[in-house]
mmCIF file of C-alpha atoms in Angstrom:
data_model
loop_
_atom_site.group_PDB
_atom_site.id
_atom_site.type_symbol
_atom_site.label_atom_id
_atom_site.label_comp_id
_atom_site.label_asym_id
_atom_site.label_seq_id
_atom_site.Cartn_x
_atom_site.Cartn_y
_atom_site.Cartn_z
ATOM 1 C CA MET A 78 179.116 62.837 149.724
ATOM 2 C CA HIS A 79 182.570 63.237 151.660
ATOM 3 C CA GLU A 80 183.802 67.252 151.899
ATOM 4 C CA THR A 81 187.710 65.323 150.023
ATOM 5 C CA GLU A 82 185.688 64.655 147.096
ATOM 6 C CA SER A 83 185.594 65.510 143.366
ATOM 7 C CA ILE A 84 183.762 68.743 142.630
ATOM 8 C CA ARG A 85 182.821 65.877 139.687
ATOM 9 C CA THR A 86 180.957 63.991 142.456
ATOM 10 C CA VAL A 87 177.976 66.580 142.750
ATOM 11 C CA LYS A 88 174.671 66.330 140.508
ATOM 12 C CA GLY A 89 174.953 67.011 137.035
ATOM 13 C CA ILE A 90 178.806 67.432 137.723
ATOM 14 C CA GLY A 91 180.938 65.820 134.544
ATOM 15 C CA GLU A 92 184.141 65.950 133.766
ATOM 16 C CA LYS A 93 183.578 68.760 130.741
ATOM 17 C CA LYS A 94 181.951 71.110 133.274
ATOM 18 C CA ALA A 95 185.311 70.060 136.866
ATOM 19 C CA GLU A 96 187.183 71.360 134.361
ATOM 20 C CA LEU A 97 185.939 74.526 133.805
ATOM 21 C CA PHE A 98 185.077 74.571 137.901
ATOM 22 C CA GLU A 99 188.671 74.109 138.247
ATOM 23 C CA LYS A 100 189.440 77.155 136.427
ATOM 24 C CA LEU A 101 187.918 78.724 139.311
ATOM 25 C CA SER A 102 190.295 76.113 141.843
ATOM 26 C CA VAL A 103 187.612 74.779 142.985
ATOM 27 C CA TYR A 104 188.658 70.851 142.821
ATOM 28 C CA GLN A 105 186.821 68.589 146.052
ATOM 29 C CA VAL A 106 183.149 69.518 147.365
ATOM 30 C CA SER A 107 184.604 71.660 150.286
ATOM 31 C CA ASP A 108 185.905 74.052 148.031
ATOM 32 C CA ILE A 109 182.828 75.248 147.101
ATOM 33 C CA LEU A 110 182.022 76.469 149.716
ATOM 34 C CA PHE A 111 185.359 78.916 150.625
ATOM 35 C CA PHE A 112 184.096 80.170 146.846
ATOM 36 C CA TYR A 113 182.522 83.579 147.823
ATOM 37 C CA PRO A 114 179.976 85.477 145.381
ATOM 38 C CA ARG A 115 182.059 88.545 144.346
ATOM 39 C CA MET A 116 178.151 90.606 145.236
ATOM 40 C CA TYR A 117 173.638 89.312 145.732
ATOM 41 C CA VAL A 118 170.877 90.525 144.199
ATOM 42 C CA THR A 119 167.329 90.652 145.712
ATOM 43 C CA TYR A 120 165.282 90.809 142.740
ATOM 44 C CA PRO A 121 162.287 93.883 143.549
ATOM 45 C CA PRO A 122 158.607 93.027 143.045
ATOM 46 C CA ALA A 123 158.087 92.963 139.378
ATOM 47 C CA THR A 124 155.649 96.229 138.474
ATOM 48 C CA SER A 125 153.730 96.868 134.903
ATOM 49 C CA ILE A 126 154.940 98.499 132.009
ATOM 50 C CA GLY A 127 153.848 102.144 133.410
ATOM 51 C CA GLY A 128 155.515 102.034 136.641
ATOM 52 C CA VAL A 129 159.065 101.394 135.120
ATOM 53 C CA LYS A 130 161.774 103.510 135.928
ATOM 54 C CA VAL A 131 163.926 104.854 133.179
ATOM 55 C CA ASP A 132 167.271 103.962 133.421
ATOM 56 C CA GLN A 133 167.126 101.781 136.020
ATOM 57 C CA ILE A 134 166.705 98.319 136.373
ATOM 58 C CA CYS A 135 163.766 96.159 137.338
ATOM 59 C CA ALA A 136 161.156 93.623 136.779
ATOM 60 C CA VAL A 137 158.494 93.850 134.798
ATOM 61 C CA ARG A 138 155.721 91.798 134.285
ATOM 62 C CA VAL A 139 154.411 92.131 130.536
ATOM 63 C CA ARG A 140 152.572 89.183 128.230
ATOM 64 C CA VAL A 141 153.994 88.467 124.659
ATOM 65 C CA ARG A 142 152.238 91.020 122.524
ATOM 66 C CA SER A 143 153.704 89.315 119.458
ATOM 67 C CA ARG A 144 155.931 86.386 117.573
ATOM 68 C CA PRO A 145 159.638 87.520 117.958
ATOM 69 C CA LYS A 146 161.768 88.327 114.985
ATOM 70 C CA ASN A 147 165.451 87.201 114.491
ATOM 71 C CA ILE A 148 167.215 90.147 112.476
ATOM 72 C CA THR A 149 170.351 89.035 110.705
ATOM 73 C CA ARG A 150 172.883 91.690 109.999
ATOM 74 C CA ARG A 151 176.361 91.356 110.278
ATOM 75 C CA ILE A 152 174.880 89.064 114.353
ATOM 76 C CA THR A 153 171.056 87.733 114.502
ATOM 77 C CA VAL A 154 169.606 90.212 117.114
ATOM 78 C CA THR A 155 166.199 89.412 118.033
ATOM 79 C CA ILE A 156 163.733 91.656 119.091
ATOM 80 C CA ALA A 157 160.660 90.497 121.385
ATOM 81 C CA ALA A 158 157.890 92.808 121.927
ATOM 82 C CA PHE A 159 156.186 92.663 124.818
ATOM 83 C CA ALA A 160 152.609 94.667 126.248
ATOM 84 C CA CYS A 161 151.463 95.199 130.465
ATOM 85 C CA GLU A 162 148.478 93.382 130.274
ATOM 86 C CA GLU A 163 146.855 96.235 131.942
ATOM 87 C CA THR A 164 147.091 99.251 130.208
ATOM 88 C CA GLY A 165 148.531 97.960 126.846
ATOM 89 C CA GLU A 166 151.399 99.742 127.502
ATOM 90 C CA ILE A 167 154.417 98.522 124.510
ATOM 91 C CA LEU A 168 157.953 97.357 125.815
ATOM 92 C CA GLU A 169 160.256 96.392 123.370
ATOM 93 C CA ALA A 170 163.277 93.401 124.374
ATOM 94 C CA VAL A 171 166.276 92.443 122.219
ATOM 95 C CA TRP A 172 168.846 90.582 122.544
ATOM 96 C CA TYR A 173 171.524 89.666 121.056
ATOM 97 C CA ARG A 174 173.404 86.729 119.833
ATOM 98 C CA SER A 175 170.293 84.578 120.881
ATOM 99 C CA PRO A 176 167.882 83.380 118.028
ATOM 100 C CA TYR A 177 166.760 80.571 120.638
ATOM 101 C CA MET A 178 164.860 83.400 122.228
ATOM 102 C CA ALA A 179 162.369 83.822 118.790
ATOM 103 C CA SER A 180 161.093 80.200 119.629
ATOM 104 C CA LYS A 181 161.564 80.332 123.663
ATOM 105 C CA LEU A 182 158.868 83.649 123.921
ATOM 106 C CA LYS A 183 155.025 82.543 122.582
ATOM 107 C CA PRO A 184 152.695 85.296 121.888
ATOM 108 C CA GLY A 185 149.998 85.675 125.097
ATOM 109 C CA ASP A 186 152.862 84.457 127.326
ATOM 110 C CA SER A 187 152.754 86.026 130.470
ATOM 111 C CA LEU A 188 156.142 86.704 131.765
ATOM 112 C CA ILE A 189 158.669 89.013 133.740
ATOM 113 C CA LEU A 190 161.696 90.724 132.508
ATOM 114 C CA TYR A 191 164.473 91.614 134.435
ATOM 115 C CA GLY A 192 166.821 94.460 133.201
ATOM 116 C CA LYS A 193 167.754 97.826 132.658
ATOM 117 C CA VAL A 194 165.139 99.517 131.540
ATOM 118 C CA ILE A 195 166.317 102.661 128.764
ATOM 119 C CA LYS A 196 164.762 104.510 126.731
ATOM 120 C CA LYS A 197 165.169 104.789 122.910
ATOM 121 C CA ASN A 198 163.505 106.291 119.973
ATOM 122 C CA HIS A 199 160.779 107.395 121.899
ATOM 123 C CA LYS A 200 160.830 103.123 122.869
ATOM 124 C CA LEU A 201 161.371 101.622 126.155
ATOM 125 C CA THR A 202 163.758 99.293 125.413
ATOM 126 C CA MET A 203 165.585 96.633 127.883
ATOM 127 C CA ASN A 204 168.434 95.753 126.188
ATOM 128 C CA ALA A 205 169.396 90.968 127.199
ATOM 129 C CA PRO A 206 166.791 91.001 129.937
ATOM 130 C CA ALA A 207 166.223 87.879 132.413
ATOM 131 C CA VAL A 208 163.236 85.901 131.045
ATOM 132 C CA PHE A 209 161.057 84.066 134.719
ATOM 133 C CA GLU A 210 158.057 82.719 133.932
ATOM 134 C CA LEU A 211 155.954 84.024 137.114
ATOM 135 C CA TYR A 212 155.782 81.219 139.425
ATOM 136 C CA GLU A 213 159.674 81.079 139.017
ATOM 137 C CA TYR A 214 160.288 84.815 139.702
ATOM 138 C CA ALA A 215 157.828 83.453 142.546
ATOM 139 C CA LYS A 216 160.362 81.858 144.563
ATOM 140 C CA ILE A 217 163.449 84.312 143.933
ATOM 141 C CA GLU A 218 161.413 87.793 144.440
ATOM 142 C CA GLY A 219 162.884 89.587 147.408
ATOM 143 C CA LYS A 220 165.359 87.157 148.652
ATOM 144 C CA PRO A 221 168.821 87.937 148.157
ATOM 145 C CA ARG A 222 170.790 85.736 145.787
ATOM 146 C CA PRO A 223 174.399 85.395 144.786
ATOM 147 C CA VAL A 224 176.247 86.108 142.267
ATOM 148 C CA TYR A 225 178.799 84.333 141.284
ATOM 149 C CA ALA A 226 182.935 85.509 139.398
ATOM 150 C CA LEU A 227 182.399 83.303 136.440
ATOM 151 C CA THR A 228 184.225 81.633 133.689
ATOM 152 C CA ALA A 229 183.146 80.325 129.680
ATOM 153 C CA GLY A 230 180.426 77.439 130.132
ATOM 154 C CA LEU A 231 180.094 78.038 134.142
ATOM 155 C CA SER A 232 176.788 79.749 134.717
ATOM 156 C CA ASN A 233 174.891 81.260 138.051
ATOM 157 C CA ASN A 234 172.672 79.069 137.730
ATOM 158 C CA MET A 235 174.896 76.207 137.912
ATOM 159 C CA LEU A 236 176.884 77.523 140.883
ATOM 160 C CA ILE A 237 174.002 77.722 142.982
ATOM 161 C CA SER A 238 173.273 74.511 142.643
ATOM 162 C CA ALA A 239 176.106 72.741 142.899
ATOM 163 C CA VAL A 240 175.906 74.883 146.645
ATOM 164 C CA ASP A 241 172.572 74.018 146.934
ATOM 165 C CA TYR A 242 173.562 70.217 146.645
ATOM 166 C CA PHE A 243 176.566 70.812 149.259
ATOM 167 C CA PHE A 244 174.164 72.182 151.608
ATOM 168 C CA SER A 245 171.825 69.330 150.602
ATOM 169 C CA PHE A 246 173.866 65.858 152.128
ATOM 170 C CA SER A 247 174.520 65.377 155.187
ATOM 171 C CA CYS A 248 177.892 65.538 154.972
ATOM 172 C CA LEU A 249 177.478 69.221 156.164
ATOM 173 C CA PHE A 250 177.631 68.525 159.391
ATOM 174 C CA SER A 251 180.764 66.533 159.513
ATOM 175 C CA PHE A 252 182.316 69.546 157.472
ATOM 176 C CA CYS A 253 181.586 71.670 160.491
ATOM 177 C CA ASP A 254 183.352 69.122 162.444
ATOM 178 C CA TRP A 255 186.498 69.489 159.862
ATOM 179 C CA PHE A 256 186.400 73.056 159.517
ATOM 180 C CA LYS A 257 185.642 73.640 163.538
ATOM 181 C CA PHE A 258 182.495 75.672 164.021
#
């Protein structure tokens, strides 16, 4: 891989994804290095439901209590109840327009939810939290992760993967010479 090659040479980026990258002015492999994140997020250690602070972003260790329900009125709302493994406290999570979440979450699964906890109708609730398997969260916990400005159809994880792929090749050394480090 050479730094002047098209972004399409990166594994996982085809014609459609390349068009999305081009909307962000990323045309070549070297452009990905100059596409800076807008901020960094450090994922905190996971706590139990009892340890969360209302109106703050946190990571909560939970167990899926019951099968999530899809409720459709004007939009589809997926509601799942989670329990704390140690104390049995309840946390409710809500996803809008994400009916696939009901099939993704199985009763008894242990997960980490990351998002803002609010108190609604005397219940602890998270709106659209990120869901992580325990092993996935262990990899990112305490480490800064970039958050990029995105365009529709392109995820933050896709950008992180493209940057990781770029750095996994020896083209970095020739790129450093090109950049005059």
